[in-house]
Amino acid sequence: MNKKTVKIILVVAAIVAAAIIVFSVPYLFDKRTKYGIELYLDSQNMILSATQTVDYFNATGDVLDEIKFNLYPNAFREGAKIKPYYDNDFENVYPDGADYGGIIVSEAASGKNKLQYSVNGKDMNILTVELDKPLKPRTSKKISLIYTVKIPKTNLRFGYSDGLINLTNFFPSVCVYKDGNFIECPYYPTGDPFFSEASDFDVKLVTDKSYAAAHSGNLKSE
């Protein structure tokens, strides 16, 4: 094989590789679940009022009649069986005494259609939304949720103390689907108790001037 032939082959190979990158990368990014969340923070009562839209892409390979969400804030509610801390750490978690939190979902819908939903799981930690029609593989469904979140006074990853408000895992997040089922993740106090798929987020937060937001992602406006 002469040098000229080698160069031609390399050029063709480079063009093919470039074509694969150009056409495959946008496809991958367009096909993951997207969250749109609008939040209003009542810092006097430490309550978040939220409207959330989830554009869920069915990459499971199965036809879905329902979608499940993890409700992590309910691990902080009074009477929770599974807590994000050990009982002997109670005084460290709540240095000023018990101050509980939780999440209340008031509506689920798809467009103008109201959807049936229930809160269940091992410890009221799962939101199950019934779809108005089956969701076929490789198709998307937009679901809107309206809910309120009570932020507890605690120094854990979700809560407020010493002028800081931590809003980690405050929103209903879609359960990962594997082997024919949605994986429900109780908020255990040990290790990394839950996981989720990579998704895109567009978040709007409204609060009073006494707080400044520290966040990841790109700030679009303020």
PDB file of C-alpha atoms in Angstrom:
ATOM      1  CA  MET A   1       0.000   0.000   0.000  1.00  0.00           C
ATOM      2  CA  ASN A   2       1.518   3.330  -1.021  1.00  0.00           C
ATOM      3  CA  LYS A   3       1.475   6.519   1.043  1.00  0.00           C
ATOM      4  CA  LYS A   4      -1.217   8.152  -1.084  1.00  0.00           C
ATOM      5  CA  THR A   5      -3.611   5.271  -0.456  1.00  0.00           C
ATOM      6  CA  VAL A   6      -2.957   5.436   3.286  1.00  0.00           C
ATOM      7  CA  LYS A   7      -3.764   9.154   3.376  1.00  0.00           C
ATOM      8  CA  ILE A   8      -7.046   8.641   1.534  1.00  0.00           C
ATOM      9  CA  ILE A   9      -8.123   5.887   3.919  1.00  0.00           C
ATOM     10  CA  LEU A  10      -7.264   8.020   6.925  1.00  0.00           C
ATOM     11  CA  VAL A  11      -9.219  10.969   5.556  1.00  0.00           C
ATOM     12  CA  VAL A  12     -12.273   8.799   4.880  1.00  0.00           C
ATOM     13  CA  ALA A  13     -12.018   7.287   8.373  1.00  0.00           C
ATOM     14  CA  ALA A  14     -11.853  10.758   9.907  1.00  0.00           C
ATOM     15  CA  ILE A  15     -14.938  11.887   7.981  1.00  0.00           C
ATOM     16  CA  VAL A  16     -16.893   8.812   9.131  1.00  0.00           C
ATOM     17  CA  ALA A  17     -15.840   9.359  12.755  1.00  0.00           C
ATOM     18  CA  ALA A  18     -16.868  13.017  12.572  1.00  0.00           C
ATOM     19  CA  ALA A  19     -20.248  12.018  11.145  1.00  0.00           C
ATOM     20  CA  ILE A  20     -20.791   9.605  14.016  1.00  0.00           C
ATOM     21  CA  ILE A  21     -19.985  12.302  16.572  1.00  0.00           C
ATOM     22  CA  VAL A  22     -22.162  14.951  14.914  1.00  0.00           C
ATOM     23  CA  PHE A  23     -25.220  12.746  14.614  1.00  0.00           C
ATOM     24  CA  SER A  24     -24.994  10.621  17.763  1.00  0.00           C
ATOM     25  CA  VAL A  25     -24.137  13.180  20.458  1.00  0.00           C
ATOM     26  CA  PRO A  26     -27.191  15.475  19.980  1.00  0.00           C
ATOM     27  CA  TYR A  27     -29.399  12.380  19.840  1.00  0.00           C
ATOM     28  CA  LEU A  28     -28.137  11.221  23.221  1.00  0.00           C
ATOM     29  CA  PHE A  29     -28.596  14.618  24.831  1.00  0.00           C
ATOM     30  CA  ASP A  30     -32.112  15.092  23.445  1.00  0.00           C
ATOM     31  CA  LYS A  31     -33.358  11.812  24.863  1.00  0.00           C
ATOM     32  CA  ARG A  32     -32.937  12.224  28.602  1.00  0.00           C
ATOM     33  CA  THR A  33     -35.539  13.362  31.089  1.00  0.00           C
ATOM     34  CA  LYS A  34     -35.891  17.110  31.606  1.00  0.00           C
ATOM     35  CA  TYR A  35     -37.161  18.919  34.707  1.00  0.00           C
ATOM     36  CA  GLY A  36     -38.617  22.410  34.798  1.00  0.00           C
ATOM     37  CA  ILE A  37     -39.168  23.674  38.361  1.00  0.00           C
ATOM     38  CA  GLU A  38     -40.569  27.018  39.536  1.00  0.00           C
ATOM     39  CA  LEU A  39     -40.185  27.685  43.257  1.00  0.00           C
ATOM     40  CA  TYR A  40     -41.410  30.317  45.670  1.00  0.00           C
ATOM     41  CA  LEU A  41     -39.700  30.345  49.055  1.00  0.00           C
ATOM     42  CA  ASP A  42     -41.640  31.614  52.065  1.00  0.00           C
ATOM     43  CA  SER A  43     -38.639  32.122  54.329  1.00  0.00           C
ATOM     44  CA  GLN A  44     -40.805  33.178  57.280  1.00  0.00           C
ATOM     45  CA  ASN A  45     -42.512  29.787  57.449  1.00  0.00           C
ATOM     46  CA  MET A  46     -39.820  27.835  55.578  1.00  0.00           C
ATOM     47  CA  ILE A  47     -42.215  26.509  52.958  1.00  0.00           C
ATOM     48  CA  LEU A  48     -41.467  25.981  49.280  1.00  0.00           C
ATOM     49  CA  SER A  49     -44.385  26.230  46.861  1.00  0.00           C
ATOM     50  CA  ALA A  50     -43.513  24.491  43.605  1.00  0.00           C
ATOM     51  CA  THR A  51     -44.776  23.810  40.114  1.00  0.00           C
ATOM     52  CA  GLN A  52     -42.780  21.119  38.370  1.00  0.00           C
ATOM     53  CA  THR A  53     -42.864  19.785  34.824  1.00  0.00           C
ATOM     54  CA  VAL A  54     -41.174  16.498  33.999  1.00  0.00           C
ATOM     55  CA  ASP A  55     -40.600  15.638  30.342  1.00  0.00           C
ATOM     56  CA  TYR A  56     -39.996  11.925  30.820  1.00  0.00           C
ATOM     57  CA  PHE A  57     -38.386   9.911  28.019  1.00  0.00           C
ATOM     58  CA  ASN A  58     -39.205   6.205  28.161  1.00  0.00           C
ATOM     59  CA  ALA A  59     -35.856   4.491  27.628  1.00  0.00           C
ATOM     60  CA  THR A  60     -36.936   1.392  29.589  1.00  0.00           C
ATOM     61  CA  GLY A  61     -37.867  -0.783  26.625  1.00  0.00           C
ATOM     62  CA  ASP A  62     -41.255  -1.464  28.258  1.00  0.00           C
ATOM     63  CA  VAL A  63     -44.704   0.054  27.874  1.00  0.00           C
ATOM     64  CA  LEU A  64     -45.431   2.068  31.037  1.00  0.00           C
ATOM     65  CA  ASP A  65     -48.820   2.628  32.663  1.00  0.00           C
ATOM     66  CA  GLU A  66     -47.379   4.623  35.572  1.00  0.00           C
ATOM     67  CA  ILE A  67     -44.314   6.582  36.598  1.00  0.00           C
ATOM     68  CA  LYS A  68     -42.895   6.577  40.110  1.00  0.00           C
ATOM     69  CA  PHE A  69     -41.095   9.398  41.889  1.00  0.00           C
ATOM     70  CA  ASN A  70     -38.962   9.395  45.033  1.00  0.00           C
ATOM     71  CA  LEU A  71     -40.243  11.776  47.724  1.00  0.00           C
ATOM     72  CA  TYR A  72     -37.121  12.260  49.803  1.00  0.00           C
ATOM     73  CA  PRO A  73     -38.448  15.127  51.986  1.00  0.00           C
ATOM     74  CA  ASN A  74     -40.927  12.704  53.594  1.00  0.00           C
ATOM     75  CA  ALA A  75     -38.036  11.058  55.416  1.00  0.00           C
ATOM     76  CA  PHE A  76     -38.015  14.246  57.523  1.00  0.00           C
ATOM     77  CA  ARG A  77     -41.697  14.149  58.419  1.00  0.00           C
ATOM     78  CA  GLU A  78     -42.900  13.450  61.945  1.00  0.00           C
ATOM     79  CA  GLY A  79     -43.496   9.748  62.457  1.00  0.00           C
ATOM     80  CA  ALA A  80     -41.216   8.602  59.627  1.00  0.00           C
ATOM     81  CA  LYS A  81     -40.148   4.980  60.061  1.00  0.00           C
ATOM     82  CA  ILE A  82     -37.017   5.304  57.937  1.00  0.00           C
ATOM     83  CA  LYS A  83     -35.019   8.395  58.901  1.00  0.00           C
ATOM     84  CA  PRO A  84     -31.895   9.949  57.346  1.00  0.00           C
ATOM     85  CA  TYR A  85     -30.165   9.791  60.739  1.00  0.00           C
ATOM     86  CA  TYR A  86     -29.723   7.380  63.621  1.00  0.00           C
ATOM     87  CA  ASP A  87     -31.881   7.828  66.711  1.00  0.00           C
ATOM     88  CA  ASN A  88     -28.851   8.440  68.920  1.00  0.00           C
ATOM     89  CA  ASP A  89     -27.933  11.419  66.693  1.00  0.00           C
ATOM     90  CA  PHE A  90     -31.258  13.157  67.268  1.00  0.00           C
ATOM     91  CA  GLU A  91     -29.845  15.981  69.401  1.00  0.00           C
ATOM     92  CA  ASN A  92     -27.118  16.708  66.845  1.00  0.00           C
ATOM     93  CA  VAL A  93     -29.583  16.687  63.962  1.00  0.00           C
ATOM     94  CA  TYR A  94     -32.110  18.868  65.818  1.00  0.00           C
ATOM     95  CA  PRO A  95     -30.001  21.009  68.203  1.00  0.00           C
ATOM     96  CA  ASP A  96     -32.975  23.311  68.889  1.00  0.00           C
ATOM     97  CA  GLY A  97     -35.497  20.501  69.286  1.00  0.00           C
ATOM     98  CA  ALA A  98     -37.629  18.579  66.816  1.00  0.00           C
ATOM     99  CA  ASP A  99     -38.690  20.550  63.755  1.00  0.00           C
ATOM    100  CA  TYR A 100     -40.060  18.282  61.053  1.00  0.00           C
ATOM    101  CA  GLY A 101     -40.559  18.676  57.311  1.00  0.00           C
ATOM    102  CA  GLY A 102     -42.148  16.833  54.412  1.00  0.00           C
ATOM    103  CA  ILE A 103     -43.751  17.186  51.010  1.00  0.00           C
ATOM    104  CA  ILE A 104     -47.423  17.377  50.024  1.00  0.00           C
ATOM    105  CA  VAL A 105     -48.427  16.814  46.394  1.00  0.00           C
ATOM    106  CA  SER A 106     -51.713  18.506  45.502  1.00  0.00           C
ATOM    107  CA  GLU A 107     -51.987  17.843  41.755  1.00  0.00           C
ATOM    108  CA  ALA A 108     -50.630  15.720  38.920  1.00  0.00           C
ATOM    109  CA  ALA A 109     -51.587  16.390  35.310  1.00  0.00           C
ATOM    110  CA  SER A 110     -50.636  15.831  31.693  1.00  0.00           C
ATOM    111  CA  GLY A 111     -51.636  18.854  29.698  1.00  0.00           C
ATOM    112  CA  LYS A 112     -55.283  19.553  30.590  1.00  0.00           C
ATOM    113  CA  ASN A 113     -55.847  16.012  31.861  1.00  0.00           C
ATOM    114  CA  LYS A 114     -55.705  15.483  35.606  1.00  0.00           C
ATOM    115  CA  LEU A 115     -53.882  12.277  36.524  1.00  0.00           C
ATOM    116  CA  GLN A 116     -54.595   9.891  39.380  1.00  0.00           C
ATOM    117  CA  TYR A 117     -51.775   9.602  41.890  1.00  0.00           C
ATOM    118  CA  SER A 118     -50.991   8.098  45.273  1.00  0.00           C
ATOM    119  CA  VAL A 119     -48.272   8.340  47.908  1.00  0.00           C
ATOM    120  CA  ASN A 120     -47.030   4.941  49.039  1.00  0.00           C
ATOM    121  CA  GLY A 121     -43.789   2.956  49.258  1.00  0.00           C
ATOM    122  CA  LYS A 122     -42.145   1.554  52.375  1.00  0.00           C
ATOM    123  CA  ASP A 123     -42.561   4.819  54.271  1.00  0.00           C
ATOM    124  CA  MET A 124     -44.691   7.286  52.262  1.00  0.00           C
ATOM    125  CA  ASN A 125     -41.588   7.894  50.162  1.00  0.00           C
ATOM    126  CA  ILE A 126     -42.974   7.134  46.683  1.00  0.00           C
ATOM    127  CA  LEU A 127     -45.319   9.121  44.457  1.00  0.00           C
ATOM    128  CA  THR A 128     -47.043   6.900  41.888  1.00  0.00           C
ATOM    129  CA  VAL A 129     -48.624   8.756  38.961  1.00  0.00           C
ATOM    130  CA  GLU A 130     -51.012   6.780  36.751  1.00  0.00           C
ATOM    131  CA  LEU A 131     -50.781   7.755  33.077  1.00  0.00           C
ATOM    132  CA  ASP A 132     -53.872   8.603  31.045  1.00  0.00           C
ATOM    133  CA  LYS A 133     -52.615   6.333  28.258  1.00  0.00           C
ATOM    134  CA  PRO A 134     -49.750   3.813  27.963  1.00  0.00           C
ATOM    135  CA  LEU A 135     -46.324   5.292  27.274  1.00  0.00           C
ATOM    136  CA  LYS A 136     -44.567   3.344  24.540  1.00  0.00           C
ATOM    137  CA  PRO A 137     -40.795   2.826  24.496  1.00  0.00           C
ATOM    138  CA  ARG A 138     -38.712   5.662  23.032  1.00  0.00           C
ATOM    139  CA  THR A 139     -41.526   8.183  23.406  1.00  0.00           C
ATOM    140  CA  SER A 140     -41.927  11.066  25.878  1.00  0.00           C
ATOM    141  CA  LYS A 141     -44.576  12.190  28.334  1.00  0.00           C
ATOM    142  CA  LYS A 142     -44.919  15.561  30.038  1.00  0.00           C
ATOM    143  CA  ILE A 143     -46.206  15.443  33.593  1.00  0.00           C
ATOM    144  CA  SER A 144     -46.831  18.507  35.743  1.00  0.00           C
ATOM    145  CA  LEU A 145     -46.867  18.399  39.538  1.00  0.00           C
ATOM    146  CA  ILE A 146     -47.934  20.976  42.096  1.00  0.00           C
ATOM    147  CA  TYR A 147     -46.616  20.529  45.620  1.00  0.00           C
ATOM    148  CA  THR A 148     -45.432  22.236  48.787  1.00  0.00           C
ATOM    149  CA  VAL A 149     -42.365  21.376  50.831  1.00  0.00           C
ATOM    150  CA  LYS A 150     -41.911  22.100  54.535  1.00  0.00           C
ATOM    151  CA  ILE A 151     -38.213  22.655  55.227  1.00  0.00           C
ATOM    152  CA  PRO A 152     -37.164  21.290  58.646  1.00  0.00           C
ATOM    153  CA  LYS A 153     -34.835  23.122  60.990  1.00  0.00           C
ATOM    154  CA  THR A 154     -31.866  20.790  60.944  1.00  0.00           C
ATOM    155  CA  ASN A 155     -28.234  20.842  59.882  1.00  0.00           C
ATOM    156  CA  LEU A 156     -28.532  17.919  57.464  1.00  0.00           C
ATOM    157  CA  ARG A 157     -28.347  18.134  53.653  1.00  0.00           C
ATOM    158  CA  PHE A 158     -32.036  19.088  53.552  1.00  0.00           C
ATOM    159  CA  GLY A 159     -33.021  21.721  56.117  1.00  0.00           C
ATOM    160  CA  TYR A 160     -32.116  25.132  57.494  1.00  0.00           C
ATOM    161  CA  SER A 161     -29.874  26.363  60.302  1.00  0.00           C
ATOM    162  CA  ASP A 162     -27.538  29.275  61.055  1.00  0.00           C
ATOM    163  CA  GLY A 163     -28.801  31.383  58.154  1.00  0.00           C
ATOM    164  CA  LEU A 164     -28.349  28.615  55.567  1.00  0.00           C
ATOM    165  CA  ILE A 165     -31.066  26.721  53.690  1.00  0.00           C
ATOM    166  CA  ASN A 166     -30.014  23.403  52.155  1.00  0.00           C
ATOM    167  CA  LEU A 167     -32.353  22.226  49.396  1.00  0.00           C
ATOM    168  CA  THR A 168     -30.786  18.910  48.463  1.00  0.00           C
ATOM    169  CA  ASN A 169     -33.222  16.341  46.981  1.00  0.00           C
ATOM    170  CA  PHE A 170     -36.255  18.467  47.839  1.00  0.00           C
ATOM    171  CA  PHE A 171     -38.244  17.687  44.663  1.00  0.00           C
ATOM    172  CA  PRO A 172     -40.062  14.573  43.355  1.00  0.00           C
ATOM    173  CA  SER A 173     -37.435  12.775  41.258  1.00  0.00           C
ATOM    174  CA  VAL A 174     -38.215   9.974  38.823  1.00  0.00           C
ATOM    175  CA  CYS A 175     -37.219   6.541  40.107  1.00  0.00           C
ATOM    176  CA  VAL A 176     -34.657   4.661  38.036  1.00  0.00           C
ATOM    177  CA  TYR A 177     -36.255   1.827  36.041  1.00  0.00           C
ATOM    178  CA  LYS A 178     -34.443  -1.509  35.937  1.00  0.00           C
ATOM    179  CA  ASP A 179     -35.411  -5.137  35.271  1.00  0.00           C
ATOM    180  CA  GLY A 180     -39.088  -4.339  34.785  1.00  0.00           C
ATOM    181  CA  ASN A 181     -39.585  -2.157  37.857  1.00  0.00           C
ATOM    182  CA  PHE A 182     -39.028   1.333  39.187  1.00  0.00           C
ATOM    183  CA  ILE A 183     -36.424   1.215  41.960  1.00  0.00           C
ATOM    184  CA  GLU A 184     -37.785   2.758  45.158  1.00  0.00           C
ATOM    185  CA  CYS A 185     -35.104   4.348  47.346  1.00  0.00           C
ATOM    186  CA  PRO A 186     -35.827   4.870  51.050  1.00  0.00           C
ATOM    187  CA  TYR A 187     -33.678   7.563  52.669  1.00  0.00           C
ATOM    188  CA  TYR A 188     -31.442   5.368  54.832  1.00  0.00           C
ATOM    189  CA  PRO A 189     -28.850   7.077  57.055  1.00  0.00           C
ATOM    190  CA  THR A 190     -25.917   4.961  55.841  1.00  0.00           C
ATOM    191  CA  GLY A 191     -23.747   5.568  52.785  1.00  0.00           C
ATOM    192  CA  ASP A 192     -25.344   6.677  49.516  1.00  0.00           C
ATOM    193  CA  PRO A 193     -28.939   5.522  50.000  1.00  0.00           C
ATOM    194  CA  PHE A 194     -30.331   6.551  46.616  1.00  0.00           C
ATOM    195  CA  PHE A 195     -29.423   7.289  43.024  1.00  0.00           C
ATOM    196  CA  SER A 196     -31.006   8.794  39.910  1.00  0.00           C
ATOM    197  CA  GLU A 197     -30.434   9.145  36.186  1.00  0.00           C
ATOM    198  CA  ALA A 198     -28.659  12.176  34.743  1.00  0.00           C
ATOM    199  CA  SER A 199     -31.213  14.783  33.682  1.00  0.00           C
ATOM    200  CA  ASP A 200     -31.464  18.395  32.554  1.00  0.00           C
ATOM    201  CA  PHE A 201     -32.885  21.059  34.885  1.00  0.00           C
ATOM    202  CA  ASP A 202     -34.328  24.521  34.350  1.00  0.00           C
ATOM    203  CA  VAL A 203     -35.057  26.067  37.755  1.00  0.00           C
ATOM    204  CA  LYS A 204     -36.589  29.396  38.751  1.00  0.00           C
ATOM    205  CA  LEU A 205     -36.402  30.419  42.411  1.00  0.00           C
ATOM    206  CA  VAL A 206     -38.207  33.390  43.921  1.00  0.00           C
ATOM    207  CA  THR A 207     -37.357  34.471  47.454  1.00  0.00           C
ATOM    208  CA  ASP A 208     -36.873  37.623  49.475  1.00  0.00           C
ATOM    209  CA  LYS A 209     -33.737  39.756  49.464  1.00  0.00           C
ATOM    210  CA  SER A 210     -32.429  38.348  52.710  1.00  0.00           C
ATOM    211  CA  TYR A 211     -31.200  35.235  50.892  1.00  0.00           C
ATOM    212  CA  ALA A 212     -28.758  34.732  48.041  1.00  0.00           C
ATOM    213  CA  ALA A 213     -28.779  31.543  45.989  1.00  0.00           C
ATOM    214  CA  ALA A 214     -25.662  29.380  45.685  1.00  0.00           C
ATOM    215  CA  HIS A 215     -26.092  26.848  42.904  1.00  0.00           C
ATOM    216  CA  SER A 216     -24.548  24.734  40.208  1.00  0.00           C
ATOM    217  CA  GLY A 217     -25.437  25.200  36.552  1.00  0.00           C
ATOM    218  CA  ASN A 218     -25.559  28.432  34.591  1.00  0.00           C
ATOM    219  CA  LEU A 219     -27.295  31.562  35.880  1.00  0.00           C
ATOM    220  CA  LYS A 220     -29.559  32.878  33.123  1.00  0.00           C
ATOM    221  CA  SER A 221     -31.069  35.888  34.922  1.00  0.00           C
ATOM    222  CA  GLU A 222     -31.396  37.385  38.394  1.00  0.00           C
TER     223      GLU A 222
END
